[in-house]
XYZ file of C-alpha atoms in Angstrom:
245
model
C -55.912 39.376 24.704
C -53.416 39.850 27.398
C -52.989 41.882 30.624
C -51.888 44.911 28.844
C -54.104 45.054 26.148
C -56.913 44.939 28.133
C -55.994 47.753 30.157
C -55.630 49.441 26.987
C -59.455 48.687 25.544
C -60.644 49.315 28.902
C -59.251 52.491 29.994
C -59.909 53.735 26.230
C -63.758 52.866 26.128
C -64.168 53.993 29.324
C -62.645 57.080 27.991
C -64.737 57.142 25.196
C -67.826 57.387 26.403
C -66.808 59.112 30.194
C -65.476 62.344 27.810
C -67.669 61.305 25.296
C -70.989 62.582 27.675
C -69.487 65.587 29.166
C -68.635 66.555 25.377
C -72.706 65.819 24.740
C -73.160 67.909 27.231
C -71.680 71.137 27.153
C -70.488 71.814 23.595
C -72.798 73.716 21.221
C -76.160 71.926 18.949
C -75.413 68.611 20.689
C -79.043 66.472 21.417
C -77.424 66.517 25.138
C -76.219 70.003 25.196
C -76.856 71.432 28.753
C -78.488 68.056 30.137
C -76.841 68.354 33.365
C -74.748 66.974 36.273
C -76.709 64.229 36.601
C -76.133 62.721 32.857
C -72.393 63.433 33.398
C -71.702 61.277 36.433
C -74.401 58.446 35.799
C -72.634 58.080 32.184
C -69.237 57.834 34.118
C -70.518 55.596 36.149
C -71.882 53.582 32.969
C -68.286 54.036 31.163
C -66.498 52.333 34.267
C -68.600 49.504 34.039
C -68.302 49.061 30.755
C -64.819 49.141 30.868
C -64.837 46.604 33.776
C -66.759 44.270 31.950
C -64.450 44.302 28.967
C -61.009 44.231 30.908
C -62.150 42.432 34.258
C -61.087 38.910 33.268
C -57.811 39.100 31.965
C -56.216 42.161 33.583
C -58.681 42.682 36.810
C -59.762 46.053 34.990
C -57.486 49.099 37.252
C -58.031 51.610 34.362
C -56.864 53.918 36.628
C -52.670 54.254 37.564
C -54.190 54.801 41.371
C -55.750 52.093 41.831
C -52.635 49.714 40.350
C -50.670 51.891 42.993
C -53.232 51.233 45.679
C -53.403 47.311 45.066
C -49.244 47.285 44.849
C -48.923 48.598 48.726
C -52.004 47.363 50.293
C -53.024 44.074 47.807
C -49.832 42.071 46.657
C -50.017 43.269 43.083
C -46.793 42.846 41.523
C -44.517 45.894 41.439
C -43.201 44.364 38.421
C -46.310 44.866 36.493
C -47.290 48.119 37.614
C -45.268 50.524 34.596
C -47.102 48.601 32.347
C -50.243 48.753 33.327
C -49.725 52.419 33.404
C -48.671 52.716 30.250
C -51.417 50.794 28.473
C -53.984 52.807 31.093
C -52.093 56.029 29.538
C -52.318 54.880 26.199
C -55.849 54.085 26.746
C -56.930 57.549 28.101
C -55.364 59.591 24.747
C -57.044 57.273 22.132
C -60.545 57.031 23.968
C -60.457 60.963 24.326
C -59.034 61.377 20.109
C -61.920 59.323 19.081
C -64.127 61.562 21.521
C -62.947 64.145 18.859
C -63.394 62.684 16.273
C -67.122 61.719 16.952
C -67.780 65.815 18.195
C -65.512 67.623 15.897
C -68.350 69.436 14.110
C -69.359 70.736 17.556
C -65.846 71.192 18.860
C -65.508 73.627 16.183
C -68.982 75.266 16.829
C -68.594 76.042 20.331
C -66.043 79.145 20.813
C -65.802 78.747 24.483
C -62.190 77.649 24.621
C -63.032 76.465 27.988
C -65.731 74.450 26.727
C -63.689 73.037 23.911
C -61.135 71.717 26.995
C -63.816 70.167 28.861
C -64.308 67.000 27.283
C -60.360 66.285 27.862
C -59.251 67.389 31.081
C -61.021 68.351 34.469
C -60.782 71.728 35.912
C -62.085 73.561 39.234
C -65.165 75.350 39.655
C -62.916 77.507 42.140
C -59.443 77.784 41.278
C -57.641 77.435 44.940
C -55.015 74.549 44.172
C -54.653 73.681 47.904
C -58.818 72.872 48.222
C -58.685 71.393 44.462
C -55.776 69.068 45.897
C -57.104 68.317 49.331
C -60.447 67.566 46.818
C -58.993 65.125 44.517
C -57.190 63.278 47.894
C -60.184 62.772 49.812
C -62.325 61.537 46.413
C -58.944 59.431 45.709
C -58.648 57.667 49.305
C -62.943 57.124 49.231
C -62.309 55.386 45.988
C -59.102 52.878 46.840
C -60.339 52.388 50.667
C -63.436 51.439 49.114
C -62.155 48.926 46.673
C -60.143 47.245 49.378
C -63.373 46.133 50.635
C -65.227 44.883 48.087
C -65.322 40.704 48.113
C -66.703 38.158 44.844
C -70.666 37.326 46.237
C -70.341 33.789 47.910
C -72.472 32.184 49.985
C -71.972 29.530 52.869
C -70.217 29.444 56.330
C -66.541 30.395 56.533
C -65.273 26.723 56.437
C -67.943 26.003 52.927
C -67.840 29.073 51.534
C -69.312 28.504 47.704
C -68.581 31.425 45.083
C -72.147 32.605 43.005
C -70.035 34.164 40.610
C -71.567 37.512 39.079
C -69.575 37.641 36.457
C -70.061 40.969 34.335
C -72.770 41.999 37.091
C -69.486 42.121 39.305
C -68.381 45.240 37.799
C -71.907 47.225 39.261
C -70.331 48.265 42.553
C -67.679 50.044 41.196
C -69.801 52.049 39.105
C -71.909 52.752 42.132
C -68.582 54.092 43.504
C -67.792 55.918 41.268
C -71.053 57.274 40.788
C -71.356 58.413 44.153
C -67.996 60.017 44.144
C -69.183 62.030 41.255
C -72.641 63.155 42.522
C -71.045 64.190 46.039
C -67.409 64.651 45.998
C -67.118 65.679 42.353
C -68.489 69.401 42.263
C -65.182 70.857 43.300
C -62.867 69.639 40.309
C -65.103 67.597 38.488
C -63.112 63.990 39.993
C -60.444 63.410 37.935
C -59.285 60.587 40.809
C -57.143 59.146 38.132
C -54.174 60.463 36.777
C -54.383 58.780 33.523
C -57.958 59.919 32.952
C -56.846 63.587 33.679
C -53.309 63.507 31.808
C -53.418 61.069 28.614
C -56.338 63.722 26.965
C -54.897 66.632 28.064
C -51.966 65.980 26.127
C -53.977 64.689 23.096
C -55.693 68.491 23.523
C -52.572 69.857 23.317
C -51.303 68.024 20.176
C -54.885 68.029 17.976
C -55.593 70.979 15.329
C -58.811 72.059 17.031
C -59.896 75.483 15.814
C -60.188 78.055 18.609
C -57.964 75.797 20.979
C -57.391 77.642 24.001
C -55.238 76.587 26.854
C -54.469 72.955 27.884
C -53.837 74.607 31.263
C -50.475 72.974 32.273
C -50.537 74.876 35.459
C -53.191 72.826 37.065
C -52.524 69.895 35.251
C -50.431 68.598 38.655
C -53.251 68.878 41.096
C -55.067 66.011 39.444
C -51.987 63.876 39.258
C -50.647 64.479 42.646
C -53.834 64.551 44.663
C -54.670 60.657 43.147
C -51.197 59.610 43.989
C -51.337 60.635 47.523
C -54.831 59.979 47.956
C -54.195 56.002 46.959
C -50.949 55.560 49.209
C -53.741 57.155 51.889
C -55.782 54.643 51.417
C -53.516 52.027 51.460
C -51.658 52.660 54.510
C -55.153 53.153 56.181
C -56.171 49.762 54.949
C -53.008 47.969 55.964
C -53.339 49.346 59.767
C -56.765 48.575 60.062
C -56.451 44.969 59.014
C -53.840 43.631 60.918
């Protein structure tokens, strides 16, 4: 295991089962078809986690392009390291969503709402207004980094003995609450991509795969949830950097 590779198995079973429920949910004879909002975000929340847990000690588990971006301006993280982590994260986010197609493929080709079909792989707004969807993806972006900034490893002590408890996999729960709560209160909009690689890396693999009654990969929005991310993390950051000097 290195750095890169655990970005990689992270991001891609995080992908796996994050697509994996919303696929469960809305395509056709699934056991989870129409189970709701609340499955979709508390399984996101799960996937995170799990992907946490996996890549947490040997990469610090970003998963996400935005938050490697966030933690280069406002943390230290090497600038060096930051194309690769992207690139695994990217790498990631098309094989976790391809297996997500492989596991539904029976129901992929049942459902003939092309929109439905897209679902699993890419986000897309309830109301199509690109300025709200961006201003939407920024504010759920900045929540997310600005957040993260904050968190600390549980220790307990004064400031001059300060003794680490060490969580260790239990560490990775208050990100999930994060991104839970992003999801139930932020997410209705554009259903919180707040990571490009998430958004991107299976809407390609939608593009490429044979599915019958494809419809659009919709290219056209396909910036919003790139863009909003990036700006929303550099947000963040420069808030963060202000604030604590």
């Amino acid at each position: 295991m290195n750095v890169y590779l655990a970005e990689f198995i992270g991001t891609a079973l995080m992908m796996l089962l994050g697509n994996g429920v919303v696929a469960n949910v809305v395509l056709k004879g699934t056991k989870g078809n129409n189970s709701g909002w609340i499955v979709i975000t508390t399984a996101w929340a799960l996937a995170v986690f799990v992907g946490v847990v996996v890549a947490g000690p040997y990469s610090g588990a970003h998963l996400n392009p935005i938050v490697t971006l966030g933690l280069a301006i406002g943390k230290g993280f090497s600038w060096t390291l930051v194309p690769y982590y992207i690139l695994a994260q990217l790498a990631g986010a098309m094989t976790g969503s391809f297996l997500v197609w492989i596991i539904y493929k029976d129901h992929f080709d049942a459902t003939d709402d092309a929109g439905l079909k897209a679902a699993p792989f890419a986000t897309s707004p309830a109301i199509r207004n690109k300025l709200s969807n961006l201003a939407s993806e920024i504010i759920g972006t900045f929540v997310l980094i600005f957040v993260i900034f904050h968190f600390t490893d549980a220790s307990m002590g004064t400031k001059e003995t300060v003794m680490p408890i060490g969580l260790g996999s239990m560490g990775a729960i208050p990100v999930a609450f994060l991104v839970w709560v992003i999801g139930l209160a932020l997410g209705g909009t554009t259903g919180y991509a707040i990571n490009p690689a998430r958004d991107l890396g299976p809407r390609i693999v939608h593009s490429l795969i044979p599915m019958k009654g494809k419809g659009s990969s919709d290219w056209g929005y396909a910036w919003v949830p790139i863009v909003g991310p990036i700006i929303g993390s550099i947000l963040a950051a420069v808030v963060f950097l202000l604030i604590s000097k």
